[in-house]
Amino acid sequence: MLFRVAIGLSSASSAHGGNRIQEAQRLGCRPEQLLDASASLVPFPPSRPLRRCLSRALTDCTLRDYPDRSHHQLREAISHWHGVDPAMVLPGNGAAELFTWVARDAALQGVSGLPVPGFADYCRALRCWQGSLQAFPLPLSWTAEAPQPFPLRPAADVLWITNPHNPTGQLWSRASLEPLLQRYRLVVCDEAFLPLVPDGERQSLVPMVVNHPNLVVIRSLTKLFAVAGLRLGYAIGTQERLQRWQQWRDPWPLNGFAIAAGTALMTDRSALERWMVRVQEWVAREGLWMHAQLSDLSGIRPYPSAANFLLIRGDASLVRLREQMAQRRVLLRDCRSFAELGEHWLRIGLQHRSGNRRIVAAFRDLLR
Ligand SMILES: Cc1ncc(COP(=O)(O)O)c(C=O)c1O
């Protein structure tokens, strides 16, 4: 008997952060006036290779021609970075598009076990295929230990893992995830934030894909390079699985600019390594600073996180505080759309120190 859980989401915008344009309209200001800490993207300006490649794309044939449907160069670049066969890589229109296809496989395998609170898009993807799912609550208290053991063994056919977890920011150890590959018909591991986590790559399941045909790892360039507008992610899985997805999808799911940008970003290995070091140093520095600052405020409590975002919990509902922050042009992530969380919780995406200071100063003012 399949058990179906409704993980309720009222609207697309409340289910996701990063609605700067809509919020600016609502608040009567320009989007640039808002500090958007509701989406968790690196706060750095676009890298030089990215800017160079996008401006070149305006003058070569990228705009005029249909994109390369085989994504040959992009797949080569990604596979080289991860040390896997190019046939095991499928670029997607953001990780979100790939969740849709992996959910189709998941729906055929049986019940999907979803740790909650968790990223809402997995439910959206499963609903596309009438997939059955069951929510498994994660304990809502955790330590700063990183990595830490994955605490659940859901009774399900398919396991969806987010590493590091969104919204808690916990980094799961590869040692605790590896045995789960024997246990489930399909394991989906979303590593969208992993390259931002200091020393996070050591916990990646990418090296396991080659020996585990029931594993799919999904990655995103959105967070690492702050390119949410390009829509660029990729899956690493068996050739047979990815070829099947390729037959299901639109003929040109990725636009030419995204393909060109992804190829430029993933091809230059030393630039990519330097970028990741810079990002991870920022996460380590600002994560500690923000946690310490927020710990000093009364009425809210920050939770430990290995990622570039952290959760806070209020002694009382934080709905009004979030709106007051928005009136001060600071957007925070409403957590009411995360099952198991609710109005006592907010998620904050780390910024540059100046932005983090602005967030703390606004809190200090409002929580006096
Ligand atoms: C855990 C997680 N995975 C994936 C995504 C989506 O990534 P993309 O922009 O590549 O679709 C998000 C976006 O918020 C996310 O939080």
Short mmCIF file of C-alpha atoms and ligand atoms in Angstrom, two decimals:
data_model
loop_
_atom_site.label_atom_id
_atom_site.label_comp_id
_atom_site.label_asym_id
_atom_site.label_seq_id
_atom_site.Cartn_x
_atom_site.Cartn_y
_atom_site.Cartn_z
CA MET A 1 0.00 0.00 0.00
CA LEU A 2 1.54 3.30 -1.00
CA PHE A 3 1.44 6.09 1.49
CA ARG A 4 1.13 9.58 0.12
CA VAL A 5 2.08 12.67 2.11
CA ALA A 6 0.98 16.13 1.06
CA ILE A 7 3.86 18.50 1.69
CA GLY A 8 1.82 21.64 1.28
CA LEU A 9 3.11 24.63 -0.60
CA SER A 10 0.88 27.59 -1.11
CA SER A 11 2.52 29.20 -4.12
CA ALA A 12 5.68 29.02 -6.16
CA SER A 13 7.02 32.22 -4.63
CA SER A 14 6.50 31.21 -1.02
CA ALA A 15 8.10 27.83 -1.79
CA HIS A 16 11.34 29.44 -2.88
CA GLY A 17 13.51 32.39 -1.98
CA GLY A 18 15.07 34.76 -4.49
CA ASN A 19 11.96 36.67 -5.57
CA ARG A 20 13.71 40.01 -5.64
CA ILE A 21 11.68 41.54 -8.49
CA GLN A 22 8.31 40.58 -7.00
CA GLU A 23 9.36 41.75 -3.57
CA ALA A 24 10.62 45.08 -4.94
CA GLN A 25 7.23 45.64 -6.58
CA ARG A 26 5.47 44.82 -3.34
CA LEU A 27 7.75 47.03 -1.26
CA GLY A 28 7.76 49.91 -3.76
CA CYS A 29 11.49 50.03 -4.37
CA ARG A 30 13.99 49.08 -7.05
CA PRO A 31 15.29 45.45 -7.02
CA GLU A 32 18.90 46.65 -6.57
CA GLN A 33 17.92 48.36 -3.30
CA LEU A 34 17.11 45.01 -1.75
CA LEU A 35 19.67 42.84 -0.03
CA ASP A 36 18.43 39.39 -0.99
CA ALA A 37 19.46 36.90 1.68
CA SER A 38 16.47 34.69 0.88
CA ALA A 39 18.30 32.85 -1.93
CA SER A 40 21.69 31.38 -1.09
CA LEU A 41 24.04 32.43 -3.89
CA VAL A 42 27.66 33.53 -3.64
CA PRO A 43 27.77 37.33 -3.42
CA PHE A 44 30.74 37.77 -5.79
CA PRO A 45 30.37 39.52 -9.15
CA PRO A 46 30.56 37.23 -12.22
CA SER A 47 34.06 35.85 -12.81
CA ARG A 48 36.19 37.17 -15.67
CA PRO A 49 35.95 33.96 -17.77
CA LEU A 50 32.17 34.11 -17.42
CA ARG A 51 31.88 37.74 -18.49
CA ARG A 52 34.32 37.19 -21.37
CA CYS A 53 32.44 34.16 -22.62
CA LEU A 54 29.01 35.79 -22.42
CA SER A 55 30.11 38.89 -24.29
CA ARG A 56 31.79 36.73 -26.95
CA ALA A 57 28.55 34.77 -27.26
CA LEU A 58 26.80 37.94 -28.41
CA THR A 59 29.04 38.30 -31.41
CA ASP A 60 29.67 34.72 -32.48
CA CYS A 61 26.91 32.35 -33.62
CA THR A 62 25.61 31.45 -30.14
CA LEU A 63 22.49 33.58 -30.39
CA ARG A 64 21.69 32.79 -34.00
CA ASP A 65 22.25 29.03 -34.07
CA TYR A 66 20.39 26.21 -32.37
CA PRO A 67 22.36 24.98 -29.35
CA ASP A 68 24.37 21.76 -29.63
CA ARG A 69 21.91 19.09 -28.54
CA SER A 70 24.65 16.66 -27.61
CA HIS A 71 26.22 19.23 -25.21
CA HIS A 72 29.45 17.61 -26.25
CA GLN A 73 31.93 20.23 -25.04
CA LEU A 74 30.09 20.94 -21.82
CA ARG A 75 29.87 17.23 -20.99
CA GLU A 76 33.57 16.83 -21.72
CA ALA A 77 34.43 19.74 -19.41
CA ILE A 78 32.24 18.49 -16.54
CA SER A 79 33.37 14.88 -16.89
CA HIS A 80 37.00 15.94 -16.90
CA TRP A 81 36.50 17.96 -13.71
CA HIS A 82 34.92 15.02 -11.91
CA GLY A 83 37.05 12.29 -13.49
CA VAL A 84 34.10 10.37 -14.94
CA ASP A 85 33.16 9.23 -18.44
CA PRO A 86 31.41 11.97 -20.48
CA ALA A 87 28.60 9.48 -21.15
CA MET A 88 27.80 9.59 -17.42
CA VAL A 89 27.11 13.34 -17.51
CA LEU A 90 23.89 15.05 -18.54
CA PRO A 91 23.70 18.85 -18.37
CA GLY A 92 20.28 20.24 -17.48
CA ASN A 93 18.26 23.43 -17.43
CA GLY A 94 19.20 23.89 -13.80
CA ALA A 95 19.15 21.06 -11.30
CA ALA A 96 15.39 21.61 -11.24
CA GLU A 97 14.93 20.15 -14.72
CA LEU A 98 16.93 17.06 -13.74
CA PHE A 99 14.80 16.52 -10.63
CA THR A 100 11.84 16.19 -12.99
CA TRP A 101 13.53 13.31 -14.85
CA VAL A 102 14.97 11.55 -11.83
CA ALA A 103 11.51 11.78 -10.25
CA ARG A 104 10.09 9.90 -13.22
CA ASP A 105 12.53 7.06 -12.53
CA ALA A 106 11.79 7.32 -8.80
CA ALA A 107 8.02 7.11 -9.36
CA LEU A 108 8.53 3.83 -11.24
CA GLN A 109 10.65 2.36 -8.43
CA GLY A 110 8.07 2.85 -5.64
CA VAL A 111 7.87 5.11 -2.62
CA SER A 112 10.30 7.99 -2.33
CA GLY A 113 11.61 8.76 1.17
CA LEU A 114 12.15 12.48 1.67
CA PRO A 115 13.92 13.84 4.75
CA VAL A 116 11.99 16.85 6.06
CA PRO A 117 12.32 19.74 6.38
CA GLY A 118 13.72 19.58 2.85
CA PHE A 119 13.89 21.20 -0.55
CA ALA A 120 10.37 21.53 -1.96
CA ASP A 121 11.25 20.95 -5.59
CA TYR A 122 11.60 17.19 -5.10
CA CYS A 123 7.87 17.04 -4.27
CA ARG A 124 7.02 19.15 -7.32
CA ALA A 125 9.02 16.77 -9.49
CA LEU A 126 7.44 13.65 -7.99
CA ARG A 127 3.95 15.09 -8.41
CA CYS A 128 4.58 15.40 -12.17
CA TRP A 129 4.57 11.59 -12.31
CA GLN A 130 2.07 10.86 -9.52
CA GLY A 131 5.05 9.56 -7.54
CA SER A 132 4.39 8.31 -4.03
CA LEU A 133 6.39 9.87 -1.29
CA GLN A 134 6.79 9.69 2.41
CA ALA A 135 8.29 12.37 4.63
CA PHE A 136 10.86 11.34 7.26
CA PRO A 137 11.54 13.96 9.93
CA LEU A 138 15.13 14.94 10.63
CA PRO A 139 15.84 15.72 14.29
CA LEU A 140 15.53 19.49 14.69
CA SER A 141 18.60 19.86 16.82
CA TRP A 142 22.10 19.21 15.62
CA THR A 143 25.70 20.07 16.38
CA ALA A 144 28.32 22.01 14.45
CA GLU A 145 30.14 18.75 13.65
CA ALA A 146 31.01 18.59 9.93
CA PRO A 147 30.64 16.12 8.41
CA GLN A 148 28.08 14.34 10.55
CA PRO A 149 26.36 10.97 10.10
CA PHE A 150 23.14 10.91 8.12
CA PRO A 151 20.60 10.07 10.82
CA LEU A 152 17.78 8.37 8.87
CA ARG A 153 17.13 4.92 7.40
CA PRO A 154 13.72 5.54 5.83
CA ALA A 155 11.57 2.56 4.96
CA ALA A 156 11.18 3.47 1.28
CA ASP A 157 12.26 2.30 -2.16
CA VAL A 158 13.97 5.50 -3.20
CA LEU A 159 16.01 7.80 -0.96
CA TRP A 160 16.46 11.50 -1.71
CA ILE A 161 19.50 13.05 -0.01
CA THR A 162 20.55 16.69 -0.04
CA ASN A 163 24.21 17.19 0.85
CA PRO A 164 24.67 19.62 2.49
CA HIS A 165 21.07 19.57 3.60
CA ASN A 166 18.78 22.47 2.73
CA PRO A 167 17.53 24.19 4.90
CA THR A 168 19.58 22.96 7.88
CA GLY A 169 23.06 23.26 6.36
CA GLN A 170 24.20 19.89 7.76
CA LEU A 171 27.00 18.20 5.85
CA TRP A 172 26.49 14.42 5.73
CA SER A 173 29.54 12.19 5.80
CA ARG A 174 30.18 9.99 2.79
CA ALA A 175 30.96 7.14 5.20
CA SER A 176 27.39 7.28 6.52
CA LEU A 177 25.83 7.57 3.04
CA GLU A 178 27.77 4.78 1.34
CA PRO A 179 25.95 1.87 3.09
CA LEU A 180 22.62 3.37 1.98
CA LEU A 181 23.52 2.61 -1.63
CA GLN A 182 22.99 -1.09 -0.87
CA ARG A 183 19.63 -0.48 0.70
CA TYR A 184 17.58 1.47 -1.86
CA ARG A 185 16.51 0.80 -5.42
CA LEU A 186 17.44 4.35 -6.29
CA VAL A 187 19.41 6.98 -4.39
CA VAL A 188 19.22 10.60 -5.53
CA CYS A 189 21.91 12.79 -4.04
CA ASP A 190 21.51 16.53 -4.60
CA GLU A 191 24.93 18.16 -4.17
CA ALA A 192 23.86 21.63 -5.33
CA PHE A 193 25.65 23.36 -2.43
CA LEU A 194 28.52 20.91 -1.90
CA PRO A 195 31.26 22.82 -3.78
CA LEU A 196 30.61 25.83 -1.53
CA VAL A 197 31.23 23.89 1.68
CA PRO A 198 34.76 24.05 3.10
CA ASP A 199 36.27 20.63 2.47
CA GLY A 200 32.85 19.46 1.28
CA GLU A 201 33.97 17.68 -1.89
CA ARG A 202 35.46 14.89 0.24
CA GLN A 203 31.90 13.87 1.12
CA SER A 204 30.67 13.77 -2.49
CA LEU A 205 29.06 10.59 -3.82
CA VAL A 206 30.27 11.30 -7.38
CA PRO A 207 33.10 8.70 -7.11
CA MET A 208 30.49 6.07 -6.16
CA VAL A 209 28.41 6.44 -9.32
CA VAL A 210 30.62 4.24 -11.45
CA ASN A 211 30.01 1.18 -9.23
CA HIS A 212 26.43 1.95 -8.22
CA PRO A 213 23.98 2.09 -11.14
CA ASN A 214 21.20 2.92 -8.63
CA LEU A 215 22.85 6.26 -7.75
CA VAL A 216 22.26 9.63 -9.40
CA VAL A 217 24.14 12.73 -8.24
CA ILE A 218 22.71 16.09 -9.20
CA ARG A 219 24.76 19.26 -9.20
CA SER A 220 24.00 22.90 -9.92
CA LEU A 221 26.12 25.84 -11.06
CA THR A 222 23.48 28.25 -9.73
CA LYS A 223 24.82 28.70 -6.21
CA LEU A 224 28.55 28.36 -6.85
CA PHE A 225 28.73 30.97 -9.60
CA ALA A 226 25.59 33.01 -8.74
CA VAL A 227 24.06 32.28 -12.15
CA ALA A 228 20.47 31.42 -11.22
CA GLY A 229 19.32 33.24 -14.35
CA LEU A 230 21.31 31.01 -16.70
CA ARG A 231 19.69 27.75 -15.49
CA LEU A 232 22.54 25.30 -15.44
CA GLY A 233 23.00 22.03 -13.60
CA TYR A 234 24.03 18.46 -14.39
CA ALA A 235 23.38 14.89 -13.43
CA ILE A 236 25.97 12.14 -13.02
CA GLY A 237 24.52 8.68 -13.47
CA THR A 238 24.66 5.63 -15.69
CA GLN A 239 24.78 6.15 -19.44
CA GLU A 240 21.64 4.06 -19.92
CA ARG A 241 19.62 6.18 -17.47
CA LEU A 242 20.81 9.50 -18.88
CA GLN A 243 20.14 8.43 -22.47
CA ARG A 244 16.58 7.61 -21.44
CA TRP A 245 16.11 11.07 -19.93
CA GLN A 246 17.56 12.63 -23.06
CA GLN A 247 14.78 11.02 -25.07
CA TRP A 248 12.08 12.38 -22.72
CA ARG A 249 13.14 16.00 -22.68
CA ASP A 250 12.69 18.98 -24.99
CA PRO A 251 15.01 19.03 -27.98
CA TRP A 252 16.91 22.10 -26.66
CA PRO A 253 16.52 22.27 -22.88
CA LEU A 254 19.68 24.35 -22.45
CA ASN A 255 20.11 27.64 -24.26
CA GLY A 256 23.33 28.49 -26.09
CA PHE A 257 24.46 31.08 -23.53
CA ALA A 258 24.17 28.61 -20.67
CA ILE A 259 26.09 25.98 -22.64
CA ALA A 260 28.84 28.46 -23.53
CA ALA A 261 29.07 29.77 -19.97
CA GLY A 262 29.09 26.31 -18.41
CA THR A 263 31.80 25.16 -20.81
CA ALA A 264 33.97 28.18 -20.05
CA LEU A 265 33.49 27.82 -16.28
CA MET A 266 34.15 24.10 -16.11
CA THR A 267 37.01 23.90 -18.63
CA ASP A 268 39.52 26.14 -16.89
CA ARG A 269 40.51 23.85 -14.05
CA SER A 270 42.85 26.19 -12.24
CA ALA A 271 40.36 29.10 -12.42
CA LEU A 272 37.67 26.79 -11.03
CA GLU A 273 39.91 25.62 -8.20
CA ARG A 274 40.81 29.22 -7.31
CA TRP A 275 37.12 30.20 -7.37
CA MET A 276 36.17 27.33 -5.08
CA VAL A 277 38.92 28.19 -2.59
CA ARG A 278 37.71 31.80 -2.55
CA VAL A 279 34.09 30.72 -2.06
CA GLN A 280 34.88 28.19 0.66
CA GLU A 281 37.07 30.67 2.55
CA TRP A 282 34.20 33.16 2.43
CA VAL A 283 31.73 30.55 3.74
CA ALA A 284 34.07 29.57 6.61
CA ARG A 285 34.77 33.19 7.59
CA GLU A 286 31.30 34.67 7.24
CA GLY A 287 29.49 31.61 8.60
CA LEU A 288 31.44 31.84 11.88
CA TRP A 289 31.06 35.61 12.08
CA MET A 290 27.34 35.55 11.39
CA HIS A 291 26.72 32.75 13.88
CA ALA A 292 28.61 34.63 16.60
CA GLN A 293 26.78 37.90 15.91
CA LEU A 294 23.35 36.31 15.83
CA SER A 295 24.07 34.37 19.02
CA ASP A 296 24.33 37.71 20.86
CA LEU A 297 20.80 38.79 19.92
CA SER A 298 17.85 38.11 22.15
CA GLY A 299 14.72 36.43 20.86
CA ILE A 300 16.43 34.41 18.12
CA ARG A 301 18.88 31.53 18.07
CA PRO A 302 21.17 30.66 15.13
CA TYR A 303 21.74 27.01 14.24
CA PRO A 304 25.10 25.61 13.14
CA SER A 305 25.61 25.21 9.39
CA ALA A 306 28.41 23.97 7.13
CA ALA A 307 26.89 25.76 4.14
CA ASN A 308 26.46 29.35 2.95
CA PHE A 309 23.13 29.74 4.73
CA LEU A 310 21.91 29.21 8.24
CA LEU A 311 18.64 28.83 10.08
CA ILE A 312 17.49 30.93 12.97
CA ARG A 313 14.70 30.05 15.36
CA GLY A 314 12.65 32.64 17.21
CA ASP A 315 11.26 32.36 20.71
CA ALA A 316 8.03 33.61 19.11
CA SER A 317 6.74 33.73 15.52
CA LEU A 318 9.18 35.43 13.13
CA VAL A 319 6.61 36.33 10.49
CA ARG A 320 6.39 39.95 11.62
CA LEU A 321 10.15 40.28 12.06
CA ARG A 322 10.69 39.01 8.52
CA GLU A 323 8.29 41.64 7.18
CA GLN A 324 9.98 44.36 9.24
CA MET A 325 13.32 43.26 7.77
CA ALA A 326 11.79 43.43 4.28
CA GLN A 327 10.61 46.99 5.01
CA ARG A 328 14.27 47.71 5.76
CA ARG A 329 15.14 46.25 2.36
CA VAL A 330 16.53 42.94 3.67
CA LEU A 331 14.91 39.77 2.34
CA LEU A 332 15.10 36.60 4.43
CA ARG A 333 13.74 33.17 3.58
CA ASP A 334 10.33 32.46 5.01
CA CYS A 335 10.40 28.88 6.31
CA ARG A 336 6.66 28.29 6.48
CA SER A 337 6.84 26.31 3.25
CA PHE A 338 9.26 23.78 4.75
CA ALA A 339 7.35 20.91 6.29
CA GLU A 340 8.30 20.58 9.96
CA LEU A 341 9.50 24.17 10.24
CA GLY A 342 7.05 27.05 10.28
CA GLU A 343 6.70 30.60 11.43
CA HIS A 344 9.35 30.37 14.14
CA TRP A 345 12.09 29.83 11.58
CA LEU A 346 13.94 31.92 8.99
CA ARG A 347 16.84 31.05 6.70
CA ILE A 348 19.59 33.57 5.99
CA GLY A 349 21.92 33.36 2.99
CA LEU A 350 25.42 34.62 3.82
CA GLN A 351 26.58 37.84 2.15
CA HIS A 352 29.79 39.84 2.00
CA ARG A 353 30.74 41.25 5.40
CA SER A 354 29.04 44.58 4.60
CA GLY A 355 25.77 42.81 3.77
CA ASN A 356 26.06 40.60 6.85
CA ARG A 357 26.62 43.69 8.98
CA ARG A 358 23.50 45.23 7.46
CA ILE A 359 21.47 42.13 8.36
CA VAL A 360 22.77 42.03 11.94
CA ALA A 361 22.24 45.79 12.41
CA ALA A 362 18.63 45.53 11.22
CA PHE A 363 17.99 42.60 13.59
CA ARG A 364 19.64 44.46 16.47
CA ASP A 365 17.41 47.45 15.88
CA LEU A 366 14.22 45.40 15.64
CA LEU A 367 14.95 42.97 18.48
CA ARG A 368 15.82 45.65 21.04
C1 LIG B 1 19.07 21.96 -2.44
C2 LIG B 1 18.83 22.59 -3.77
N1 LIG B 1 19.04 21.87 -4.89
C3 LIG B 1 18.83 22.40 -6.10
C4 LIG B 1 18.37 23.68 -6.25
C5 LIG B 1 18.04 24.21 -7.61
O1 LIG B 1 19.15 24.49 -8.37
P1 LIG B 1 18.98 25.03 -9.86
O2 LIG B 1 18.96 26.52 -9.79
O3 LIG B 1 20.20 24.50 -10.56
O4 LIG B 1 17.72 24.49 -10.44
C6 LIG B 1 18.15 24.47 -5.12
C7 LIG B 1 17.66 25.85 -5.29
O5 LIG B 1 17.32 26.54 -4.38
C8 LIG B 1 18.38 23.91 -3.87
O6 LIG B 1 18.16 24.62 -2.75
#
